[in-house]
Each structure stands twice: as structure tokens, then as C-alpha cells.
Short mmCIF file of C-alpha atoms in Angstrom, two decimals:
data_model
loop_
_atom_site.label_atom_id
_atom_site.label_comp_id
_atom_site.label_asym_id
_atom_site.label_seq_id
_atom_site.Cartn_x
_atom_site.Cartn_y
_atom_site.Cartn_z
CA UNK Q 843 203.89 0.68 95.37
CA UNK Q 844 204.06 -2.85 96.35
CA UNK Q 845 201.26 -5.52 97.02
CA UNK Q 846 202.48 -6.92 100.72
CA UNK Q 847 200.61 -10.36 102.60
CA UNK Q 848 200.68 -10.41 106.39
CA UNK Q 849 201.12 -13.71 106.63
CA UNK Q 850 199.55 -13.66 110.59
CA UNK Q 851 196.20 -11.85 109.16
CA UNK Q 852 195.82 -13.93 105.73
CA UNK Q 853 192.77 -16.32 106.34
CA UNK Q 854 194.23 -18.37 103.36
CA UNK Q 855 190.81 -17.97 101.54
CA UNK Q 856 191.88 -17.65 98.20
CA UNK Q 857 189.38 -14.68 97.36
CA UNK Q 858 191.95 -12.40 96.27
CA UNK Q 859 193.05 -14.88 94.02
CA UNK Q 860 189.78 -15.03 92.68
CA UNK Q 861 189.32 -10.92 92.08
CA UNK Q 862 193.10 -10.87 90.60
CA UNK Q 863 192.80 -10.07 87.20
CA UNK Q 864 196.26 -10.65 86.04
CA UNK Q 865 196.63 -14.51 87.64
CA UNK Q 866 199.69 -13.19 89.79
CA UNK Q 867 198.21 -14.66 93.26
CA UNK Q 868 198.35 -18.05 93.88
CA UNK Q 869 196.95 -19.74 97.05
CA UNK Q 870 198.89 -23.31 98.65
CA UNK Q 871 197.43 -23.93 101.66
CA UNK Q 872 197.95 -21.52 104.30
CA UNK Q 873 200.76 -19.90 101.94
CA UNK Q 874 199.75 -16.79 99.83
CA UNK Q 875 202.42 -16.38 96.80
CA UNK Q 876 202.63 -13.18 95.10
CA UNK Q 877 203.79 -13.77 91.72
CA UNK Q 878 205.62 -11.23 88.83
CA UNK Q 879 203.23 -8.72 86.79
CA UNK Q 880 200.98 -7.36 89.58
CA UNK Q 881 200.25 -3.84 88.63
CA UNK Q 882 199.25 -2.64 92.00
CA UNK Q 883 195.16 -2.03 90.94
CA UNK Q 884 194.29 -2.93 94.80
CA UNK Q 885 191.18 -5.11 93.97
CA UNK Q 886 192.91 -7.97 96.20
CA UNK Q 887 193.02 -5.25 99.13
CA UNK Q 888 189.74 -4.75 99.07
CA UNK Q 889 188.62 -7.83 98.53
CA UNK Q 890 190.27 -9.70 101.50
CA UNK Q 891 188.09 -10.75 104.30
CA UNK Q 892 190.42 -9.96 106.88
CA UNK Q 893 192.32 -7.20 105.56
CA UNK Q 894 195.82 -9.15 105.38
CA UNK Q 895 196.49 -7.43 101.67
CA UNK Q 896 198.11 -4.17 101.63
CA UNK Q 897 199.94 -1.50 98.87
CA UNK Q 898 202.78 -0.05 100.46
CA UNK Q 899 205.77 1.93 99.65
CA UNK Q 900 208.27 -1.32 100.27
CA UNK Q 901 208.23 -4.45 100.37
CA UNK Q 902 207.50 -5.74 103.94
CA UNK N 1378 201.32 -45.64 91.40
CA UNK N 1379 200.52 -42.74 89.55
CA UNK N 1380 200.57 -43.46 85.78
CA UNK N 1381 201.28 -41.24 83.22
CA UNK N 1382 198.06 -41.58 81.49
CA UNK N 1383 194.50 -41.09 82.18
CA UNK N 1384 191.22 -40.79 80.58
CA UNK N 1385 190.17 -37.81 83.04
CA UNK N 1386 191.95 -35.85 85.73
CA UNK N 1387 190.02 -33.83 87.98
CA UNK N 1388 191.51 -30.90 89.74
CA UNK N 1389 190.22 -30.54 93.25
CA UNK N 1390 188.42 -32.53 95.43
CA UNK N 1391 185.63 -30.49 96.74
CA UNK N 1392 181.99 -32.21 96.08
CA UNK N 1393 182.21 -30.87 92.11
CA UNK N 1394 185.57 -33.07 91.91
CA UNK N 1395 184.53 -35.38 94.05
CA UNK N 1396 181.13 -36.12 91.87
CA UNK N 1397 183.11 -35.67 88.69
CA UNK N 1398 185.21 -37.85 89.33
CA UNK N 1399 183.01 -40.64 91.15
CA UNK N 1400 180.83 -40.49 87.60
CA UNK N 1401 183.80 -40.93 85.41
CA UNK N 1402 185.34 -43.74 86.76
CA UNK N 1403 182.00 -45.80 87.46
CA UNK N 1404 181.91 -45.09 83.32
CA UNK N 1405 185.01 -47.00 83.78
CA UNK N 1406 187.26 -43.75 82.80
CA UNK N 1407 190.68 -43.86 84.17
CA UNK N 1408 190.35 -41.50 86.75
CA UNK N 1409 192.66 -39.22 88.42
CA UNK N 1410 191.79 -36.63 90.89
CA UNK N 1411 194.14 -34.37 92.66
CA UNK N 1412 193.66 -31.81 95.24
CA UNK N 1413 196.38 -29.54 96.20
CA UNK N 1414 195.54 -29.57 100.21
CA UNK N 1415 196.97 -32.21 102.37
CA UNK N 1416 193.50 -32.96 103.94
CA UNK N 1417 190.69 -32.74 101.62
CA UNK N 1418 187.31 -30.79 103.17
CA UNK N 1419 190.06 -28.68 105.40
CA UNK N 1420 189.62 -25.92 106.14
CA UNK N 1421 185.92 -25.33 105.43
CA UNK N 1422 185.15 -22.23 102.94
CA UNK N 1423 181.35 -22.66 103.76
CA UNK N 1424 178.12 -21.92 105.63
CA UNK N 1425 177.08 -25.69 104.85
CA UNK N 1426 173.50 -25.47 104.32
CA UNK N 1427 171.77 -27.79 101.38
CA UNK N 1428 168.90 -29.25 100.72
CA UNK N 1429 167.66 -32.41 101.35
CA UNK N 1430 166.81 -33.82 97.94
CA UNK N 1431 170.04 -32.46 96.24
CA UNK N 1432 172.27 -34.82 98.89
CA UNK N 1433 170.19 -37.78 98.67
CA UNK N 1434 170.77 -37.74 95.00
CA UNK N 1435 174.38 -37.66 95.03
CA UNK N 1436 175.26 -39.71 98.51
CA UNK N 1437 173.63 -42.05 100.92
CA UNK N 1438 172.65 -39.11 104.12
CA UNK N 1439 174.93 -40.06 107.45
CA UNK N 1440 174.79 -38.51 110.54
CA UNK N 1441 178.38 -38.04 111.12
CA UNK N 1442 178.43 -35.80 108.29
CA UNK N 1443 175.00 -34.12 109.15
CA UNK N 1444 175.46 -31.55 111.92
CA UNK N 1445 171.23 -30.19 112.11
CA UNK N 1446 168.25 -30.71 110.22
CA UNK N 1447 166.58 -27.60 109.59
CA UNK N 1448 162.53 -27.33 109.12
CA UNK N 1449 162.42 -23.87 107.65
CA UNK N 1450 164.34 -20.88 107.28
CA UNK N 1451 163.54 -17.07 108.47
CA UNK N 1452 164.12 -14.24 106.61
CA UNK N 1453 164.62 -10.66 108.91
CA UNK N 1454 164.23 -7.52 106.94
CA UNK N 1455 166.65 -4.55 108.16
CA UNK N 1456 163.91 -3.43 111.16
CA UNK N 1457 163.75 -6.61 111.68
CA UNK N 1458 160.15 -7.78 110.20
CA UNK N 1459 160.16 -11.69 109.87
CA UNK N 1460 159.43 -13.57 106.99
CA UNK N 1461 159.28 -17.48 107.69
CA UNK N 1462 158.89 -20.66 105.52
CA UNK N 1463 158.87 -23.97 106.45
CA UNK N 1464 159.58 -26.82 104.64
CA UNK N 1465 161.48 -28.50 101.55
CA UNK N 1466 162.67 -26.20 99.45
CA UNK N 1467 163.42 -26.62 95.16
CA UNK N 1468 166.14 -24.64 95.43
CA UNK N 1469 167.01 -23.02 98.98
CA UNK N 1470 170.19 -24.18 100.92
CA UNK N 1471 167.69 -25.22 103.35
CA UNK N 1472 167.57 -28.72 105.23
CA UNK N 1473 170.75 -30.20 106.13
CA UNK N 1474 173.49 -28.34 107.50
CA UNK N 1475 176.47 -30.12 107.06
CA UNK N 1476 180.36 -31.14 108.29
CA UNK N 1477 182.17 -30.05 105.43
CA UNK N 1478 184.99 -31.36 106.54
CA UNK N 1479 183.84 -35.03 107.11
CA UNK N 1480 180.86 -34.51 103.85
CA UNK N 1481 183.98 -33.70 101.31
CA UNK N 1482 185.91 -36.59 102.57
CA UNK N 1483 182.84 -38.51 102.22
CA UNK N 1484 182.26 -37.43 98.44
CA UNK N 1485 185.88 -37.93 98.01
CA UNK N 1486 185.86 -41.65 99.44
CA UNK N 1487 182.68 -42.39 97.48
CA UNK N 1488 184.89 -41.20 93.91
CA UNK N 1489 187.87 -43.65 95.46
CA UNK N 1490 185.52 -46.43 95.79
CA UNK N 1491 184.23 -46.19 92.20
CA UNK N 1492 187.83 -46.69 90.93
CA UNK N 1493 189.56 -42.98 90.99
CA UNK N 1494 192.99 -42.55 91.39
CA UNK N 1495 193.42 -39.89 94.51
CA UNK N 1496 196.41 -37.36 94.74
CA UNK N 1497 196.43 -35.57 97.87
CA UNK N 1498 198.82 -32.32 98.52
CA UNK N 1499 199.28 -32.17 94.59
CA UNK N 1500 198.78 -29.02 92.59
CA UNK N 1501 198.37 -28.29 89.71
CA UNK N 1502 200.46 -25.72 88.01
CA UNK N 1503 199.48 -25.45 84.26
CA UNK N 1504 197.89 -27.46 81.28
CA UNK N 1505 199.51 -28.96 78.71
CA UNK N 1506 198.25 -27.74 75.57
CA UNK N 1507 199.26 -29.16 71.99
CA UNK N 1508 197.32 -27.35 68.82
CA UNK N 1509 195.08 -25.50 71.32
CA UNK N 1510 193.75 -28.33 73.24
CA UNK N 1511 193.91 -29.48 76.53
CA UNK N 1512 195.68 -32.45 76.83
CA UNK N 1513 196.98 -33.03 80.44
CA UNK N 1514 198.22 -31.08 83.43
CA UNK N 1515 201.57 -29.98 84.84
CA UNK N 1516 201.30 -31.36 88.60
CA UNK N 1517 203.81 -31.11 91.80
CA UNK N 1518 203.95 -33.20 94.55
CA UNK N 1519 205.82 -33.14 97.38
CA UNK N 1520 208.65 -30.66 95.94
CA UNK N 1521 208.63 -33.17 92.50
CA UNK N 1522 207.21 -31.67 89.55
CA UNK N 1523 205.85 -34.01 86.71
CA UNK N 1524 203.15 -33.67 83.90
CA UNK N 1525 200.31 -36.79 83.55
CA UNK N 1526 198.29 -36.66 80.56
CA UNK N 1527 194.39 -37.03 79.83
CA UNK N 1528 191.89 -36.96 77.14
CA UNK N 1529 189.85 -34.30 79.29
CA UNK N 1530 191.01 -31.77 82.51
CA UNK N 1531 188.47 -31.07 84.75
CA UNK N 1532 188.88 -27.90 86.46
CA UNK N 1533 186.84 -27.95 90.08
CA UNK N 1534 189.37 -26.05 91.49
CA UNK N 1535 186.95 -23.65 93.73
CA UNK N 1536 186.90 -20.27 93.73
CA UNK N 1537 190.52 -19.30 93.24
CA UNK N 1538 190.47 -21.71 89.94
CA UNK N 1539 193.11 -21.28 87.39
CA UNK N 1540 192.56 -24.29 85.03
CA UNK N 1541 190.63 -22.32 83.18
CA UNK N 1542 192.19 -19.61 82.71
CA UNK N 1543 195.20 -21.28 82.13
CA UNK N 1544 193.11 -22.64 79.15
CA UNK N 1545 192.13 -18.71 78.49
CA UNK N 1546 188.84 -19.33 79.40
CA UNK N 1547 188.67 -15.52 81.33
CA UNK N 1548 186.98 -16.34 84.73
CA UNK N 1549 188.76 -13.56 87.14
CA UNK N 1550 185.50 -12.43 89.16
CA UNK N 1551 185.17 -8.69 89.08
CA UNK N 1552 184.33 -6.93 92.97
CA UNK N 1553 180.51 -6.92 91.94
CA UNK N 1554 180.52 -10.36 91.09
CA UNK N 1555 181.70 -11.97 94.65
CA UNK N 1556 180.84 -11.80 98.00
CA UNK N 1557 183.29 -11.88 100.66
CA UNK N 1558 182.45 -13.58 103.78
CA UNK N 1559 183.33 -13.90 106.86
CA UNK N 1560 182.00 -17.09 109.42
CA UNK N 1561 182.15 -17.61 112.79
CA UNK N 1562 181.22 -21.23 114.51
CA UNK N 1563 179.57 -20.46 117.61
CA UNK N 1564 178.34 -22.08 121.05
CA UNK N 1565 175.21 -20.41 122.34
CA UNK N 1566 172.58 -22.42 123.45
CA UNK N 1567 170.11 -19.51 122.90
CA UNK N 1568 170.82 -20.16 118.97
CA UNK N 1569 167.37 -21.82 117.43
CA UNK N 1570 168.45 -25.11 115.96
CA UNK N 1571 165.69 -25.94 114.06
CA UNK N 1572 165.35 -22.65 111.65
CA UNK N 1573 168.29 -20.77 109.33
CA UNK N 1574 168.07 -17.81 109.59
CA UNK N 1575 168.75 -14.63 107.17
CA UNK N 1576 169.24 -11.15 108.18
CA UNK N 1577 169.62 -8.41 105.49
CA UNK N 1578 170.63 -4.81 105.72
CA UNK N 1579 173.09 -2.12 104.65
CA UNK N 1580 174.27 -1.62 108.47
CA UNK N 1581 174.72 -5.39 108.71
CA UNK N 1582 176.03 -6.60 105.44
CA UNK N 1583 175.79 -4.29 102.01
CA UNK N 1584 175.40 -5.75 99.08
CA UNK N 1585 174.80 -9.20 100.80
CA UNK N 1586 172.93 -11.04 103.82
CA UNK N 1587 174.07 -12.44 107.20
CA UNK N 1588 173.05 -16.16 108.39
CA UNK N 1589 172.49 -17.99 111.47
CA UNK N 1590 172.75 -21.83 110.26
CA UNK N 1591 172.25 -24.73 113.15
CA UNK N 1592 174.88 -26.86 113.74
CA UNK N 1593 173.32 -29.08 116.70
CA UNK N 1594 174.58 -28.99 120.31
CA UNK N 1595 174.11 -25.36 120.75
CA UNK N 1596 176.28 -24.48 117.87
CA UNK N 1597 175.66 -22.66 114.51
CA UNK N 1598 177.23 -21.25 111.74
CA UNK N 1599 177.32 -17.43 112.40
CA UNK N 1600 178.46 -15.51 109.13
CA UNK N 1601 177.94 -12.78 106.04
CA UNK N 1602 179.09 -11.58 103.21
CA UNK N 1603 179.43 -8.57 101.64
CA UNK N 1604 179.18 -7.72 97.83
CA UNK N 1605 182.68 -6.87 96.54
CA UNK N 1606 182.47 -3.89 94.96
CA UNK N 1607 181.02 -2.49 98.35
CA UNK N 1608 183.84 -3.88 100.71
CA UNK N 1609 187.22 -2.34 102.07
CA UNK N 1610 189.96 -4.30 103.50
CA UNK N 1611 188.83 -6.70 106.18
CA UNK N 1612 185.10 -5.40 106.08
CA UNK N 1613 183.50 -8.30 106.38
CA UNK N 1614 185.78 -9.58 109.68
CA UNK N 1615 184.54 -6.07 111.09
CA UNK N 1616 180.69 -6.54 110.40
CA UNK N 1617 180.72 -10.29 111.72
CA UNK N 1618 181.79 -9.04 115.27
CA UNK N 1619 179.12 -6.53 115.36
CA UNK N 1620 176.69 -8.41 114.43
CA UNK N 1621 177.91 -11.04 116.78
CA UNK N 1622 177.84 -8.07 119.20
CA UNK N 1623 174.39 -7.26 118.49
CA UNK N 1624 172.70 -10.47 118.00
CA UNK N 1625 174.72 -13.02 120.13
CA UNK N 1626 176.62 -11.32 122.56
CA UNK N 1627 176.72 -14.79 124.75
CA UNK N 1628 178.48 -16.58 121.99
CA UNK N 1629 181.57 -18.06 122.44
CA UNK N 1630 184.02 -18.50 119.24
CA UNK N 1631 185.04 -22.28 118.57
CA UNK N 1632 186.02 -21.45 114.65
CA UNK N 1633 186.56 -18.32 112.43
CA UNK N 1634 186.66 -19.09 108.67
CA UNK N 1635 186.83 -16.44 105.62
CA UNK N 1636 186.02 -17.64 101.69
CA UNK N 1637 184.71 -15.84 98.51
CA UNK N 1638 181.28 -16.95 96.89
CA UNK N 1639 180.90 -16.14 93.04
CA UNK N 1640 177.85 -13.94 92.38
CA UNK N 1641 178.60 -13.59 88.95
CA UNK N 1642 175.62 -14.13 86.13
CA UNK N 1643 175.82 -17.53 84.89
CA UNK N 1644 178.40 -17.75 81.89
CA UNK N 1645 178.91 -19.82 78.72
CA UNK N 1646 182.48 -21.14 78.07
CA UNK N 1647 182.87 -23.24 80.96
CA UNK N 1648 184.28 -26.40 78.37
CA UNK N 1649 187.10 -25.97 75.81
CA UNK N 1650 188.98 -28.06 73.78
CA UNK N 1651 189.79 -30.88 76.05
CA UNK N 1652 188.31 -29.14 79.01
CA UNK N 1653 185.42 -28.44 81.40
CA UNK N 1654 184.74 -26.44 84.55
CA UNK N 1655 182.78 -27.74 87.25
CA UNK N 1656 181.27 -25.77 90.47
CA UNK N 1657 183.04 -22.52 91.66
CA UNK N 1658 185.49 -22.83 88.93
CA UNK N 1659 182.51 -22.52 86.65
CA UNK N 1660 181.00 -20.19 88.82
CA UNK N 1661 177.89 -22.33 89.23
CA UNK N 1662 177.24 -21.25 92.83
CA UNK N 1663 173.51 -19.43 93.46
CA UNK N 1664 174.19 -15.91 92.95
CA UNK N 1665 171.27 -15.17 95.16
CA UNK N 1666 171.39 -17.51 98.35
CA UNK N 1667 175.14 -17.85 97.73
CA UNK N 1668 174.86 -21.83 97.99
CA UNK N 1669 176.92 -23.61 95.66
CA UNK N 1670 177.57 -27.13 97.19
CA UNK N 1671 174.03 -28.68 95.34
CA UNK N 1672 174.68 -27.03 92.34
CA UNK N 1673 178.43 -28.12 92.13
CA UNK N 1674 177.58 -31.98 92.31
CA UNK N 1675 174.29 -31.60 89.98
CA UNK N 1676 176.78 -30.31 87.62
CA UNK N 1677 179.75 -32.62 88.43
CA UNK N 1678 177.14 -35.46 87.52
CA UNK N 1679 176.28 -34.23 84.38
CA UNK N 1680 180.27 -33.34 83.24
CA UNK N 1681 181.11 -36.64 84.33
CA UNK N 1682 178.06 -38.61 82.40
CA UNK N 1683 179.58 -36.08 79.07
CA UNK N 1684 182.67 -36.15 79.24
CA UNK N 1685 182.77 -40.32 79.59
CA UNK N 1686 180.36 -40.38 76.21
CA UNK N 1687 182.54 -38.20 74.81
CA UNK N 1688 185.87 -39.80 75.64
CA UNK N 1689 184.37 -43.38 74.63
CA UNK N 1690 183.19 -41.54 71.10
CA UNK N 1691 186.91 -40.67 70.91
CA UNK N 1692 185.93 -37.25 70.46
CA UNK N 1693 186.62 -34.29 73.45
CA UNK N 1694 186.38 -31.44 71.17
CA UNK N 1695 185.15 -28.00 72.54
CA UNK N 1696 181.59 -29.07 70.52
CA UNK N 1697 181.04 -32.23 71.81
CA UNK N 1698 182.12 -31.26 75.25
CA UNK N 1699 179.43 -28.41 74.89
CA UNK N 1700 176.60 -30.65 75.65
CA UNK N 1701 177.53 -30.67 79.47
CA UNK N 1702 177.53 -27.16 79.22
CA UNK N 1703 173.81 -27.05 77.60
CA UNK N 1704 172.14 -29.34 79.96
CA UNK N 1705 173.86 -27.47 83.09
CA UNK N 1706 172.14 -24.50 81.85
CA UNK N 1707 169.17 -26.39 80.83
CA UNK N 1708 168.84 -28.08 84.28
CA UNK N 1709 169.81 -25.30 86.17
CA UNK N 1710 171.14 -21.91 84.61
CA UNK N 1711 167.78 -20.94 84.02
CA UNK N 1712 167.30 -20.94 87.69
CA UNK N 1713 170.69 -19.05 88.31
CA UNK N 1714 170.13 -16.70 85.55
CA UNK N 1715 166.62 -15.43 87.55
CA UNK N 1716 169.10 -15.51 90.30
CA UNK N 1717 171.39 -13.23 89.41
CA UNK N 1718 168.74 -10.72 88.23
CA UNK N 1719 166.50 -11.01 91.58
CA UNK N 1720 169.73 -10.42 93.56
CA UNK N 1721 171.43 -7.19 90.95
CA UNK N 1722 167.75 -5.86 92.17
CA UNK N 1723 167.32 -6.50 95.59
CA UNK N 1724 171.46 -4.96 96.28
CA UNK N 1725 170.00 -1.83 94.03
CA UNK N 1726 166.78 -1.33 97.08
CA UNK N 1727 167.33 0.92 100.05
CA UNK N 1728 166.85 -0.50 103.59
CA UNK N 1729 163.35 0.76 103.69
CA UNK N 1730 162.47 -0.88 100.50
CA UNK N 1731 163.47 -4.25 101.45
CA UNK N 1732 161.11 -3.42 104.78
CA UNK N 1733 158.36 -2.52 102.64
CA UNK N 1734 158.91 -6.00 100.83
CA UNK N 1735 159.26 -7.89 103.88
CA UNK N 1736 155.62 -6.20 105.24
CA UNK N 1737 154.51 -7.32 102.29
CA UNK N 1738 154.49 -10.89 102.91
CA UNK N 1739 154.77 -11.10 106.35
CA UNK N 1740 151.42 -12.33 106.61
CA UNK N 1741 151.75 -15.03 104.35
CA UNK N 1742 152.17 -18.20 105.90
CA UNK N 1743 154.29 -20.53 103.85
CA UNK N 1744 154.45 -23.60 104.08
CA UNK N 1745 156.43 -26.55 101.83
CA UNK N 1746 156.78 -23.63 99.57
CA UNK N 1747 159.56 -23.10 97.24
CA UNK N 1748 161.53 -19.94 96.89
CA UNK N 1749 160.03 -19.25 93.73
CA UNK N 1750 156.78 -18.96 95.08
CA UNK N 1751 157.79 -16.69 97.39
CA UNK N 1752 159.39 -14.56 94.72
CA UNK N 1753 156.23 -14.63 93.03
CA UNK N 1754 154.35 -13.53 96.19
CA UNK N 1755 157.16 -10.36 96.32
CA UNK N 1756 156.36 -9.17 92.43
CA UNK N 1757 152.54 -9.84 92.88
CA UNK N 1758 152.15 -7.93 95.51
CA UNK N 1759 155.09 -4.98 94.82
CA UNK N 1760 154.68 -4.16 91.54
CA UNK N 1761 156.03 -1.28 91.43
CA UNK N 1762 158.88 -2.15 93.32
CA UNK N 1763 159.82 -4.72 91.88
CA UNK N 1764 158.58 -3.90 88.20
CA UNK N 1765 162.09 -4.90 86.62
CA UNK N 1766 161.66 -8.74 87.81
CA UNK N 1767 157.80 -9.02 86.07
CA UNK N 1768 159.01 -10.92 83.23
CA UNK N 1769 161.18 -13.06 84.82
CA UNK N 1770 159.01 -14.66 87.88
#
């Protein structure tokens, strides 16, 4: 699995980055950076407002 | 411009940076603040209540920052039975609702005009650390990456803060300890300006509350949030438009904002060596009313009065720094701490519980009371109910 950001959902919040509990998201402005070492635990997904955060089988 | 050396740098430039760094450098502290955004107050994270008192301590009030005045507030148990106070309030977000946008800038200017240095579209991204203390930042700006050095890092970095745990200081919120929110700004002149109002209920938003805040000229501040560990993906988007649906269906949408409020129980280990946390970072916000813009200048104005003694001593050690952190809980963990337990127990009560409370009281008329009191009313007259809080009101 793979931790994907749609970019035209994201609400740029930072909430996600708040829940993550391996520091791999990182929030610039309206940017959303996944970073190496996320182990696919799905708190961000959950956690997102908007429901921009998603596990899928490939990178989108 | 920017030097390579300063007493203080302060990351972020929301009112716990802002106050931070406006104390420091009226110590005379060479003061740096940076904030990662390109506009600081934008966008807005926030339902923007506060109370009176807590701005006039920090800032002069000004109407362009000051969208409504509110008298009282209104609290609407799941059937809908009404609970309403009016007047100031010790600890409620209650009285001003504000313009973040213009307020931060405000704070912000206020820190500039004491002296600060101010770094706009600069983040930070990592600490210098020699022999396990802090002792500067890694910054970039503009595409340039460069490192400035201090005798203490401020980290009031919000909600998504990594200072500290760049520092390993662990302050990753767990699902049960935020709420994720959701916020609509709304025109509908049928929206009461003079009251904010609270609605609670599992079919409206589990685990939290949803507000109606007044934001003058037939606007308010429509929102909720919704305890973590009871969300899914995009819940709280979902539960705004019904209760937009239900409550204002005449509203039109001028804004939609999202943001994450820590709920957590108030925690030690917000300084280290060479470090403190200030506001979200620190997780100061109320874990019961969710406001956090009070208690992150009240503590910005106490790290700033520390960490300037300490600095001037010539000593920024964990210990020394540690008085900040005792007279934030002094002045106001207590508070949060009976906080955090009121609200584990009120998200543990069914819908017809929180009715029963509501009945309760209903017939109380408050007036210029303080949230405490009505607390107090709650355990008197639920004792059963509420048998877990005895001790603590």
C-alpha cells in the first residue's frame, strides 16, 4: 500500500501532520509532502477533514 | 539583514510567536521570528472566539480586527434544550470574535515594533543540536537553505509542530487527543449576532460540539469538530453540510476552512535543553471548549519573560528553562487539566445523558457567570451522573 494526497481535496490543514506518528508528513503552505518511512498505519486518512488522504495499491 | 546570531528565534508567527517574541525583544533579546507562510494569519485554522480580558492583556482591542462582540453564549443539548449564559467569562472563548487574519498580523506587527527580526515564507527544517542542546535552527528561504543560531528555539509552530520533536520531545497527537474540524463562513442574516452558540450531539458531531460564532454583517463562523478517534476520512466536511442543511439552509458559503485542535491532557516536557514550546506546539489549547488563541499568548508571555531571565543569567538549561513550564501550569494547567477530564467524561455520555444534564440547568439563569460555576451547577445537581468529576469541581 501507498499513502496518496489529492492535491485538489487537501485543505492544507496540517492535521495529518499532527496525528503522524513517524514525522513523515510535512505541511508548506498549500503543499502536502509525503516523506520516506511511512508505514501505511492510516491514522492520517482518518484524520483528514476533507478526506484528501488515501492508502492505495499505487502511487497516484 | 538576517544575522547569524540571535538570542531567541521563534518559529511561527501565530499569537504564541507573535507574544513570544514581542516579550523577548522588549527584554532587549535579539529576536528572530520566522514563519514559514508567505502571509502570516493566512489562511485562518480557527473559529476566532476569545475573551475579552485575555486580548486586552496582550494588545490594545481594534475594530478592524474585531468582527462581533458577543454578550453570552448558548449551549443546545442534542433535543435541543437550551442552556444560556450571559456575560464575561474566566475562561470561555466568549466575547470577541475575531479576524484572524488581520489579529495575527496585528500580534505579529506589535513583536516587529518591539525590536524582532521578522522572516516571512521561511521554514524551518531541523535544530541544531551540539551535546544534546538546542542551539539554533536549520532555516530555508526562498529555495536557500542556511542555519542561524540562538541561545533558545522557540517552537510555536501550531498544530503540525516539529521543533519539538525534532528535539525528541514526543508530541505526535494520538486520534483521541484531536479534534478535526471543519468551518464554514456564512452570510445569513437570520444568524443571531449577539450570542455563540454550541450545539452537541452524536448525530451532529461525536466526540465534539458544533458552533455558530458572530461575525457581524450577517455573517458567522459556522463549524465542528469531531474527536479523532471517532472520525473517517472527510467526516467532519460531511457533518458541516448537514448541519448547515439542518440549521441554516439559507446560508450562503463565503469561506470553507479545515484545522486540527489538540485535545490532549496537558503535558510536562514542553522546554528542553535550549528549548521551549509555546501554544499548539505545546498543546496548550482548552481541551474542552477547543480555544487555544488566549491560552497561547498567556503562555507566550510567560516563555518570553523566562526565557529572557534565563538567557541574561547565561544559563538556558532544560532546569532553568523549567520555570516557564511551572508557572504555565501554575497559571493555567490546572484549569486545562479539569478540562481534559470534564471533556474524557462528557464524550463517554450518551445523547440522552447530555439531555438529562442540559434539563438540569435549564432553569438556571446565569448571568456574569464563569464556566466553572456552571460546571459546578452540572455535578451539584447530577451526582450520579457525573460522580467521576466530584473531586475535581
Amino acid at each position: 500500500m501507498v499513502l496518496n494526497v489529492n492535491r485538489y481535496v487537501c485543505g492544507y490543514c496540517g492535521a495529518c501532520v499532527a496525528v503522524c506518528p513517524h514525522c513523515v508528513l510535512e505541511l508548506v503552505e498549500t503543499w502536502l509532502e509525503i516523506g520516506s518511512g511511512c508505514t501505511e498505519c492510516g491514522t492520517c486518512v482518518k484524520i483528514c477533514p476533507v478526506g484528501a488522504l488515501s492508502l492505495d495499491e499505487v502511487k497516484a | 539583514m538576517i544575522d547569524t546570531e540571535y538570542d531567541v528565534v521563534v518559529v511561527g508567527a501565530g499569537p504564541g510567536g507573535s507574544i513570544t517574541a514581542k516579550n523577548c525583544a522588549e527584554r532587549g533579546m535579539k529576536t528572530l521570528m520566522v514563519e514559514k507562510r508567505q502571509m502570516i494569519g493566512d489562511p485562518v485554522r480557527c473559529a476566532e472566539g476569545i475573551a475579552k480580558h485575555t486580548v486586552k492583556k496582550h494588545i490594545e482591542p481594534n475594530p478592524r480586527w474585531i468582527c462581533a462582540e458577543a454578550k453570552g453564549f448558548r449551549i443546545f443539548s442534542p433535543s435541543g434544550i437550551k442552556v444560556e449564559m450571559v456575560g464575561e467569562f474566566e475562561s470561555g472563548e466568549v466575547g470577541y470574535v475575531l479576524d484572524r487574519k488581520l489579529f495575527d498580523r496585528a500580534l505579529a506587527h506589535e513583536a516587529a515594533r518591539s525590536g524582532a527580526t521578522i522572516l516571512v515564507k521561511t521554514r524551518a527544517t531541523g535544530l541544531l543540536i551540539e551535546d544534546g542542546k538546542v542551539c539554533g535552527v536549520e532555516l530555508e528561504h526562498l529555495g536557500k537553505k542556511f542555519c542561524v543560531r540562538a541561545k533558545v528555539v522557540v517552537g510555536a509552530d501550531g498544530v503540525e509542530s516539529k521543533v519539538g520533536r525534532w528535539a525528541g520531545m514526543n508530541t505526535s497527537l494520538k486520534p483521541k487527543d484531536i479534534e478535526t474540524c471543519a468551518q464554514a463562513l456564512v452570510y445569513d442574516p437570520s444568524t443571531d449576532q449577539e450570542f455563540c452558540e454550541f450545539y452537541l450531539g452524536r448525530e451532529i458531531a461525536p466526540g465534539g460540539y458544533a458552533w455558530i460564532f458572530p461575525k457581524g454583517e450577517g455573517c458567522a463562523n459556522v463549524g465542528l469538530g469531531i474527536l479523532g478517534s471517532f472520525s473517517d476520512a472527510g467526516a467532519p466536511f460531511n457533518y458541516l453540510n448537514n448541519f448547515l442543511k439542518k440549521y441554516l439552509p439559507n446560508a450562503k458559503i463565503l469561506e470553507i476552512i479545515v484545522g486540527g485542535v489538540p485535545v490532549s491532557k496537558p503535558t510536562d516536557g514542553i522546554v528542553g535543553e535550549g528549548i521551549v514550546l509555546v501554544g499548539d506546539a505545546a498543546r496548550q489549547s482548552d481541551p474542552l471548549t477547543g480555544g487555544g488563541i488566549g491560552n497561547a499568548m498567556e503562555a507566550g508571555a510567560i516563555a518570553g519573560e523566562v526565557v529572557s531571565e534565563a538567557i541574561s543569567e547565561g544559563d538556558t538549561s532544560a532546569e532553568r528553562l523549567r520555570e516557564y513550564e511551572e508557572r504555565w501550569f501554575k497559571e493555567m494547567g490546572k484549569r486545562l487539566m479539569r478540562n481534559w477530564l470534564v471533556k474524557e467524561h462528557i464524550i463517554s455520555l450518551s445523547d440522552e445523558e447530555l439531555d438529562k444534564l442540559a434539563k438540569s440547568i435549564a432553569d438556571v439563569k446565569f448571568k456574569g457567570l464563569q464556566l466553572y460555576e456552571l460546571l459546578k451547577h452540572l455535578v451539584r445537581r447530577n451526582p450520579k451522573l457525573l460522580w467521576k468529576l466530584k473531586g475535581y469541581i
